[in-house]
Coordinates of C-alpha atoms in Angstrom, one line a residue:
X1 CA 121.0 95.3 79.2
X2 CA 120.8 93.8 75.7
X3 CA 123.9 93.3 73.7
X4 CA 122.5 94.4 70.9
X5 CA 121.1 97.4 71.7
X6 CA 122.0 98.6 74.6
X7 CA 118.2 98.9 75.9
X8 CA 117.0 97.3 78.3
X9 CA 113.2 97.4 79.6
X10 CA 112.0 96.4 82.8
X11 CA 108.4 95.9 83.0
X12 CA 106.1 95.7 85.9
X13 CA 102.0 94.6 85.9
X14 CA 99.7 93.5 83.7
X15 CA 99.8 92.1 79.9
X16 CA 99.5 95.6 78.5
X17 CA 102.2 96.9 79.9
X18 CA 104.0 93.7 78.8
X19 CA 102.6 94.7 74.9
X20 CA 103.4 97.7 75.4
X21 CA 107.2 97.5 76.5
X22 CA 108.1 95.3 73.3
X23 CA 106.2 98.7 71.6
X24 CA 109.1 100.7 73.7
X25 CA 111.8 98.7 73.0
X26 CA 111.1 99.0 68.9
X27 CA 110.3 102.8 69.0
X28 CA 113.7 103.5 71.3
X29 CA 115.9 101.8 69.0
X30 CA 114.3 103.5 66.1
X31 CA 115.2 106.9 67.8
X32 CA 118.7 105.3 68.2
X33 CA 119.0 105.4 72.1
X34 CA 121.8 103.3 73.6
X35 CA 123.0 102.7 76.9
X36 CA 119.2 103.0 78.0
X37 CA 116.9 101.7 81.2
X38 CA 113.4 102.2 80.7
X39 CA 111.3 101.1 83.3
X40 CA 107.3 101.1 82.9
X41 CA 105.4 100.8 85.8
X42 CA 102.4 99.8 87.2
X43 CA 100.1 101.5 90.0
X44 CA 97.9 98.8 91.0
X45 CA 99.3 98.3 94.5
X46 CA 101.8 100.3 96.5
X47 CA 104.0 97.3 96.1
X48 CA 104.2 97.4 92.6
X49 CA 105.2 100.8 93.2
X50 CA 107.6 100.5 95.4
X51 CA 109.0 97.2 93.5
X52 CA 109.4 99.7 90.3
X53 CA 111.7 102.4 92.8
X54 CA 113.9 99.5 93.7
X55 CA 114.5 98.5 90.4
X56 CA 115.3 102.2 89.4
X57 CA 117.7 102.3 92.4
X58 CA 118.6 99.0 91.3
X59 CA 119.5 100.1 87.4
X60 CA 121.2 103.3 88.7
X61 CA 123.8 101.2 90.7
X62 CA 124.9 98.8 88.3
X63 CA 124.6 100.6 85.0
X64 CA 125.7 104.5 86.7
X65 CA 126.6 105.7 83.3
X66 CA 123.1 104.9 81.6
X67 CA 120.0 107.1 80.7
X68 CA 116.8 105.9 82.6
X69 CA 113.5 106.7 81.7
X70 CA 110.5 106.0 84.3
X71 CA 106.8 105.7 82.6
X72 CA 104.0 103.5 82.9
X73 CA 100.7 104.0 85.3
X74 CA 102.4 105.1 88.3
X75 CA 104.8 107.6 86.3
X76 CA 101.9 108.9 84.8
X77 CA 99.5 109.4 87.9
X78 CA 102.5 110.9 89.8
X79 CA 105.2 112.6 87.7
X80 CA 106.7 114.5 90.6
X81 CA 107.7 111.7 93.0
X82 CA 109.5 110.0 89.9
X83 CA 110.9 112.9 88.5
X84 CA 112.2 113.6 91.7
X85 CA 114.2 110.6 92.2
X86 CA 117.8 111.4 91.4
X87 CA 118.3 108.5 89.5
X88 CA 115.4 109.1 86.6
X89 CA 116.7 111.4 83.9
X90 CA 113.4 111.5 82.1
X91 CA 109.3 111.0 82.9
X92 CA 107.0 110.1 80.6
X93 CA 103.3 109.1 81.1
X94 CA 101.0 106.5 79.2
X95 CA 100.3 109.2 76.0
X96 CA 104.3 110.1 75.3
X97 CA 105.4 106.1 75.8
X98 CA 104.1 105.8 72.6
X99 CA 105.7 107.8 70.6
X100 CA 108.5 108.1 69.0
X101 CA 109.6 111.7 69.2
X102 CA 109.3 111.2 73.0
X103 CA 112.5 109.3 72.9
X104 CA 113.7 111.0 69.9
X105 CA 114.8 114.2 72.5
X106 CA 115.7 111.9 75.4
X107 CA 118.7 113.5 77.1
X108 CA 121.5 111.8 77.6
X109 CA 122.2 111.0 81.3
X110 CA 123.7 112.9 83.7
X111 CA 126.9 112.0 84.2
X112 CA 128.3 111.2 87.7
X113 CA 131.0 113.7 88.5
X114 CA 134.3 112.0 90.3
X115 CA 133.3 112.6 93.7
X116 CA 130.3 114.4 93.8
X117 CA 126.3 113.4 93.3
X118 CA 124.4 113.3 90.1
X119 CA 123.8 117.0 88.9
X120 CA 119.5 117.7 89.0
X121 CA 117.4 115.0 87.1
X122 CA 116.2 116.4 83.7
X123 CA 112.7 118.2 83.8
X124 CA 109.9 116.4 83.4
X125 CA 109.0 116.1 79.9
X126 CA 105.5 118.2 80.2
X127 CA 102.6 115.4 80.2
X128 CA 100.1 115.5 78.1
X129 CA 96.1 115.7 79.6
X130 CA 95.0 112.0 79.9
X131 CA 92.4 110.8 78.1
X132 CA 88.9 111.8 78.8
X133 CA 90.2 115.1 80.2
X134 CA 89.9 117.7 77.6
X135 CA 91.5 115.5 74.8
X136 CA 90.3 113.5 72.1
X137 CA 90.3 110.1 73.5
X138 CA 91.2 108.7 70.2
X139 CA 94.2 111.2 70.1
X140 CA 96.3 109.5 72.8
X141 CA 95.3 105.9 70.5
X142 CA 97.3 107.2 67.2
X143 CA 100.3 105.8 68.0
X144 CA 100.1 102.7 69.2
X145 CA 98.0 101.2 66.9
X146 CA 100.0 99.8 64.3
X147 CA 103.4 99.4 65.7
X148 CA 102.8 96.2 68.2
X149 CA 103.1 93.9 65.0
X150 CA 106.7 94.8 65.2
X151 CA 107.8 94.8 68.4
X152 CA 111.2 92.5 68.4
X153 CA 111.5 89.6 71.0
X154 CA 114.1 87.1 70.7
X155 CA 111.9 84.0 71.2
X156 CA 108.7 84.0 69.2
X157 CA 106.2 82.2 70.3
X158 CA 103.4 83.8 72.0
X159 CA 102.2 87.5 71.3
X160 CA 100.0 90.0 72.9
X161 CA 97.9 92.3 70.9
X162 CA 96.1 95.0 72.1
X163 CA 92.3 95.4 71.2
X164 CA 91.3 98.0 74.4
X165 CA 92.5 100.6 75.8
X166 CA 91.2 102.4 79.1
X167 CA 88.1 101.9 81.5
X168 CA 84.4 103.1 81.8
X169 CA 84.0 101.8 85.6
X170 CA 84.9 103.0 88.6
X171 CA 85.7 100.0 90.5
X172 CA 86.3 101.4 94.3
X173 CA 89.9 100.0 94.6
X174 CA 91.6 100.9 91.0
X175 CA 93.6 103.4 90.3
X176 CA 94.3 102.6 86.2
X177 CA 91.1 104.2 85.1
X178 CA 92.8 107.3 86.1
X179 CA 96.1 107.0 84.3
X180 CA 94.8 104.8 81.3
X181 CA 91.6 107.3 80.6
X182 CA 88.1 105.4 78.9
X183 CA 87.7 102.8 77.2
X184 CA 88.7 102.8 73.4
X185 CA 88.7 100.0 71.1
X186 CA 91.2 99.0 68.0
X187 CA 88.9 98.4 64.7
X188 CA 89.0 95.0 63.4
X189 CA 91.0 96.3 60.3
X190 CA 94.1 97.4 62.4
X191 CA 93.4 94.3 64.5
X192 CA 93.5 91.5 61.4
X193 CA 96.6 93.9 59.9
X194 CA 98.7 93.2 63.1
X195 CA 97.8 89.8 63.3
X196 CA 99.5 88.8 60.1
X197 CA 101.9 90.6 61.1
X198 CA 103.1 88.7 64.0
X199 CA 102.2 85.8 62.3
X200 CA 104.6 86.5 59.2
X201 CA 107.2 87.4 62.1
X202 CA 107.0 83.6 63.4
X203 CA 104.3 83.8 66.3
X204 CA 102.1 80.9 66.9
X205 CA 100.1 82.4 69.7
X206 CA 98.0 85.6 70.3
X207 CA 97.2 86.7 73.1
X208 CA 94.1 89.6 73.2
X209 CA 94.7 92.0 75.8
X210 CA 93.5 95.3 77.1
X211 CA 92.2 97.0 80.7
X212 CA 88.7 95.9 80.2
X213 CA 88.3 93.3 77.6
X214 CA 84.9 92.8 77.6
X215 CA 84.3 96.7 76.7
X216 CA 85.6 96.3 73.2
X217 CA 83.5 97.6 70.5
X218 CA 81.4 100.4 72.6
X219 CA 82.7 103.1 71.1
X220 CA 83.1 101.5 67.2
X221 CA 80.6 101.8 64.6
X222 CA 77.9 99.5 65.0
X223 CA 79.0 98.6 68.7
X224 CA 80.2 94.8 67.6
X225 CA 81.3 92.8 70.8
X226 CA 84.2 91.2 72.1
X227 CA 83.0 87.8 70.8
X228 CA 81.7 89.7 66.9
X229 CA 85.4 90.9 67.0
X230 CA 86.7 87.4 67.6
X231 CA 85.4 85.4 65.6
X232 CA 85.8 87.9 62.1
X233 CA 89.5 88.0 63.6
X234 CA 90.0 84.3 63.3
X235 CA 88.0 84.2 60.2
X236 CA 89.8 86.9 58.9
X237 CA 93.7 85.0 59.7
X238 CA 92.5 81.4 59.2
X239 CA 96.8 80.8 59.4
X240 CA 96.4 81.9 63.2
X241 CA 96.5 78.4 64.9
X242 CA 96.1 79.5 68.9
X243 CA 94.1 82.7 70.1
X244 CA 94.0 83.2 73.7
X245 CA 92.3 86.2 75.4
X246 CA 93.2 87.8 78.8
X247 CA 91.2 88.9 81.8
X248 CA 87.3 89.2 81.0
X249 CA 84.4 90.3 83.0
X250 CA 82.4 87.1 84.0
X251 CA 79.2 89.1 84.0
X252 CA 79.9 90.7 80.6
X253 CA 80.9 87.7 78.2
X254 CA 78.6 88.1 75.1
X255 CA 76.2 85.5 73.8
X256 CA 79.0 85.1 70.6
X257 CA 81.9 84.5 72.8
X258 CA 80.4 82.0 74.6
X259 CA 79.7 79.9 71.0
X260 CA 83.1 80.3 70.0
X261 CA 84.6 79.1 73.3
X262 CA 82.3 75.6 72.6
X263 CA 82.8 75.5 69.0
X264 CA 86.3 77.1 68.0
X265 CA 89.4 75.0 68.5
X266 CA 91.4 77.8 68.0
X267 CA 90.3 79.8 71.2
X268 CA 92.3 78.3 73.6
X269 CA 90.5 76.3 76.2
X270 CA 91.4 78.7 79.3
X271 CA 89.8 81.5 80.5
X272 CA 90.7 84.5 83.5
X273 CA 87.7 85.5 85.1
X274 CA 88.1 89.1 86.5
X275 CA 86.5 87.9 90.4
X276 CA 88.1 90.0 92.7
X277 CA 86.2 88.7 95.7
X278 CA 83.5 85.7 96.2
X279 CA 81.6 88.0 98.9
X280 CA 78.4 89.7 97.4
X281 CA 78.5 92.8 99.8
X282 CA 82.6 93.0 99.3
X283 CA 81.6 93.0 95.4
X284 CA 78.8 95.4 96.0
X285 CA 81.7 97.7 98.1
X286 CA 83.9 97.1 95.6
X287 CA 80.8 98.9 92.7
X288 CA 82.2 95.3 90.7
X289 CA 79.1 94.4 88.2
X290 CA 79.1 90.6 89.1
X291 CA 77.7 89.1 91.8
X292 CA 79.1 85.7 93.2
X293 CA 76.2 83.4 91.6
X294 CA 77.1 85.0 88.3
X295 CA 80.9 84.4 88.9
X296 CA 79.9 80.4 89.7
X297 CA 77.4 80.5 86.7
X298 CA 79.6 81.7 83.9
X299 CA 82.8 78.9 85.5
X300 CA 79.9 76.1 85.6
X301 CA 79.1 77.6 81.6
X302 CA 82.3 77.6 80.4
X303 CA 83.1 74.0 82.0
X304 CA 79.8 72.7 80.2
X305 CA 81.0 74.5 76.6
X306 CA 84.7 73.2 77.0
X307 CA 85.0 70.0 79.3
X308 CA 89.0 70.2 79.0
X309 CA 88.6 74.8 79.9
X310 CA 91.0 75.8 82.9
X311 CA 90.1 79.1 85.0
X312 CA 92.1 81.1 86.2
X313 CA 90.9 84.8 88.4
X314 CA 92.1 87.4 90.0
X315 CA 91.3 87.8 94.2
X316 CA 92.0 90.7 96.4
X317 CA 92.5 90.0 100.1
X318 CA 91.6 92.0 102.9
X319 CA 89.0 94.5 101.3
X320 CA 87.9 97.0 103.9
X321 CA 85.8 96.2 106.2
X322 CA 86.0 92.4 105.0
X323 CA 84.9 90.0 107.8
X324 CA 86.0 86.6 108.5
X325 CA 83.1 85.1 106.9
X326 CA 83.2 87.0 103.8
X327 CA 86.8 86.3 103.0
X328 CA 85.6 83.1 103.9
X329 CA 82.9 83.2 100.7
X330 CA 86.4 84.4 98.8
X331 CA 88.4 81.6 100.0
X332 CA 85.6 79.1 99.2
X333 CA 84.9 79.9 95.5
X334 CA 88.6 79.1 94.6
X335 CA 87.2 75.8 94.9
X336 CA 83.6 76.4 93.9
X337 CA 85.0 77.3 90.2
X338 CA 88.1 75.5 90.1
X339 CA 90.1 78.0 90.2
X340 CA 93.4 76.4 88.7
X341 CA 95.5 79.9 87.5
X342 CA 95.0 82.2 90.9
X343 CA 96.3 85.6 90.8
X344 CA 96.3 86.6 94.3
X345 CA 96.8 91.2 95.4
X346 CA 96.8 91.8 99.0
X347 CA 94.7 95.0 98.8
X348 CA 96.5 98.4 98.7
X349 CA 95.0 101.6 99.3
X350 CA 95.3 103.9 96.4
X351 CA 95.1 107.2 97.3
X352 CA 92.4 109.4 96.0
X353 CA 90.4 105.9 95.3
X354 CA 86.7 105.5 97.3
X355 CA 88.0 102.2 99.2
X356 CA 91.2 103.8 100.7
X357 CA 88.6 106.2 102.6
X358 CA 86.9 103.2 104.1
X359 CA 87.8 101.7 107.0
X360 CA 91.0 99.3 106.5
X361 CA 92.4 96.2 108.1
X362 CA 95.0 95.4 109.9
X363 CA 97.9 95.2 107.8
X364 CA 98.9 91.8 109.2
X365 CA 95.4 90.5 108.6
X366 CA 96.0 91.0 104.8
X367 CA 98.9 89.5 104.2
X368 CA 97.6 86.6 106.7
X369 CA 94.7 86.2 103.8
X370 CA 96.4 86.4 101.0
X371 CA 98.7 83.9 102.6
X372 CA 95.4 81.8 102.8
X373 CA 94.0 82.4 99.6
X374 CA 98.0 81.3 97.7
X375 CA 97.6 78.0 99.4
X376 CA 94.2 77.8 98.3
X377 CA 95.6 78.7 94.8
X378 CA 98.2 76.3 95.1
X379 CA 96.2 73.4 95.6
X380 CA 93.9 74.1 92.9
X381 CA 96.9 74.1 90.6
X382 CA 98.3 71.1 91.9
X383 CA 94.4 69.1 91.6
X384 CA 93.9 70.4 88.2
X385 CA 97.4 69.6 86.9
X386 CA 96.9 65.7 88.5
X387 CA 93.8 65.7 86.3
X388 CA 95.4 65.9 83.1
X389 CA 98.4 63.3 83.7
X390 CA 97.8 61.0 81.1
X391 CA 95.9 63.1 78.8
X392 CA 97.4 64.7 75.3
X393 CA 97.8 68.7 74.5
X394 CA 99.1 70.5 71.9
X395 CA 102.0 72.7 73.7
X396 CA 103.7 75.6 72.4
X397 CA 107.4 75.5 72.7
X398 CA 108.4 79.0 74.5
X399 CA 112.7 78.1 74.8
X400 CA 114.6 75.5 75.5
X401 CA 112.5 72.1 77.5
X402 CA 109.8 74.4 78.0
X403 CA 106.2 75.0 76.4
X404 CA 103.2 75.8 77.3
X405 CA 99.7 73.8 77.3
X406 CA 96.1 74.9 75.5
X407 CA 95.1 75.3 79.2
X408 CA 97.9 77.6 79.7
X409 CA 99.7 75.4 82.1
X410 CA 103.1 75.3 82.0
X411 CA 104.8 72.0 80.4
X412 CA 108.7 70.6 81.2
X413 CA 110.1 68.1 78.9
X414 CA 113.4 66.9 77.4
X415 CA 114.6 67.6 74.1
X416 CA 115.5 70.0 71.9
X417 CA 112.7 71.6 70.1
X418 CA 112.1 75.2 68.2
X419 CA 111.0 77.7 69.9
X420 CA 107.9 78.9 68.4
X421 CA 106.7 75.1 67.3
X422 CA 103.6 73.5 68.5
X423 CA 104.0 69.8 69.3
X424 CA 101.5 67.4 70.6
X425 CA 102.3 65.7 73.9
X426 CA 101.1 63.3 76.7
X427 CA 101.5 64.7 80.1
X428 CA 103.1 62.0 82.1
X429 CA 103.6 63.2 85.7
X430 CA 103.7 67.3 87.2
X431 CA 105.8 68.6 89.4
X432 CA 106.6 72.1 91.2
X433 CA 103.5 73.6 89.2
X434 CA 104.4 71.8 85.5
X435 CA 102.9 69.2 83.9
X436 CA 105.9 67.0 82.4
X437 CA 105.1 66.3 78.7
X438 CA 107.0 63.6 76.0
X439 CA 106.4 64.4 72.7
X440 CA 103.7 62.0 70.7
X441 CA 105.1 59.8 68.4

């Protein structure tokens, strides 16, 4: 728990939640909690889940005198089960997270009487409908837009803005649809706003986030696409020296994105492809919008755009009813794209989802896979970071002897440097997944 303020957050999943927990952690201290654990969660597999109770369990024993609050996806889709816990004094869901009043009437904790157990948790703070369900999608947006710029972090160096919000699709295996509600887009106004914002605070980098990127824009005036958004972005903040974007749809990159990645030197030469699988009847299962020639054509693209690009994706294992040979067709295209940055889930049912009511694999055949497809990962990290001993990079300098390349690998070096800098180096060796980097003269 932070000296300062006696908050701490711990944060589980993707980069929104990671945006969104520096959001928490401003609008807390504004309310003026102390002694606090918040923990936001994440619903995307049952380990996540399970990861986040542990860490509640966790908190309760070493900090027994501390308020928690559980929120997040999984706190959101089911209330009850965290609510229930007797360590959780307060639930709130994905709407109330942002908001300040919602941790304005926090309740203190329950104390621990001298020999006794914890008295009830607190009720449930009464959740409000998600999004899409008889509410104003924009509704649960006010809020959070706006309040990201200043969101305190005690190195500053890279920042993640959020430009989306919510998903359209029904993929077969997600869950988040159903706790983040549709897709809703930030106008470039707020967007340039927050920008300069984090700029004036001292960060370098921006990172773009959201749950489905490549969806920005549907629902603005004049329906102006990821890439439109982009580039008027960096036009708009020609201070911003390093713009990196998160997890994208390789069927759904516009015509504009694609020119900035070959044109802008500001984009940063690395791009996560949203895969999931490398099997065209496991992507057709899956309702994904991509087949595996489009996944191949867009890494082949981006390659012939930005020679020095590194890919990264995201691959579930063990999809029901996945064969031998089409997790083969999964392992292979790890190569096939140079896959360098491999996020690997061992798939999870989620209940209530289409895939958990097909017919699953053996347990132990999933994590066998996902075994297979790390090593795969592994070695594509280890090629692509041989391939660039020698070579210069601007790195950005995120604490003490550590940075981080245009490519997004991470860099080692000697020295003392400011966090937040961007220095040019020449990578002379890797090792243990870093490239190591010596500053140029």
């Amino acid at each position: 728990m932070s000296p300062r303020d006696n908050i701490a957050i711990i944060t589980f999943g993707c980069r929104l939640n990671a945006f969104e927990s520096d959001v928490i952690r401003r609008l807390a201290g504004e309310a003026g909690l102390r002694d606090t654990i918040i923990v936001n969660t994440c619903a995307v597999t049952a380990e996540a889940e399970r990861q986040a109770r542990q860490a509640i369990r966790r908190a309760r024993r070493e900090q027994p005198h501390a308020r928690i609050i559980v929120t997040g996806c999984a706190a959101t889709l089911d209330p009850a089960r965290y609510a229930a816990l007797a360590e959780v004094d307060l639930v709130l869901d994905n709407d109330a997270k942002l908001r300040l009043e919602s941790y304005a009437i926090a309740p203190h904790p329950n104390p621990l009487p001298a020999g006794g157990e914890r008295e009830p948790a607190v009720p449930v703070k009464p959740l409000a409908p998600l999004a899409g369900r008889g509410r104003d999608p924009r509704e649960a947006w006010e809020g959070a837009v706006g309040i990201g710029a200043r969101a305190e972090r005690k190195e500053r160096a890279r920042a993640y803005l959020q430009v989306q919000q919510g998903c359209n699709h029904r993929c077969t295996f997600c869950i988040i649809p159903y706790a983040r509600g549709p897709s809703r887009s930030v106008p470039l106004g707020a967007l340039v706003a927050e920008a300069r914002a984090l700029l004036a605070a001292g960060y370098r980098e921006i990172v773009l986030t959201g749950v489905d990127l490549t969806a920005y824009g549907a629902d603005l005036p004049g329906r102006p696409s990821l890439g439109q958004m982009v580039r008027r972005l960096l036009a708009a903040v020609p201070e911003l020296p390093r713009l990196r974007l998160s997890s994208l749809d390789p069927s759904e990159i516009d015509d504009a994105l694609w020119r900035l990645l070959g044109d802008e030197p500001r984009l940063m030469p690395h791009l996560h492809l949203s895969l999931q699988a490398g099997d065209d009847l496991i992507l057709k299962r899956m309702k994904r919008r991509h087949s595996r020639a489009q996944a191949i054509a867009a890494a082949r693209h981006a390659r012939a755009l930005r020679p020095d690009i590194a890919l990264g994706a995201d691959l579930i294992a063990g999809f029901p009813t996945e064969t031998e040979d089409m997790f083969r067709h999964s392992l292979d295209i790890v190569e096939e794209c140079g896959i360098a940055f491999l996020h690997v889930f061992p798939y999870s049912p989620r209940p209530g989802t289409p895939a958990a009511r097909m017919p699953q694999l053996d347990p132990a055949v999933v994590r066998e896979r996902a075994a297979r497809l790390r090593a795969a990962g592994a070695a594509a990290l280890q090629t692509e970071l041989a391939a660039r001993i020698g070579h210069h990079s601007d790195v950005l300098i995120e604490g003490p002897g550590r940075g981080r390349a245009d490519c997004y690998a991470a860099v080692r070096f000697d020295g003392a440097l400011e966090t937040g800098e961007v220095r040019r180096m020449r990578f002379t060796a890797a090792d243990a997944g870093n490239l190591i980097g010596v500053p140029a003269p």
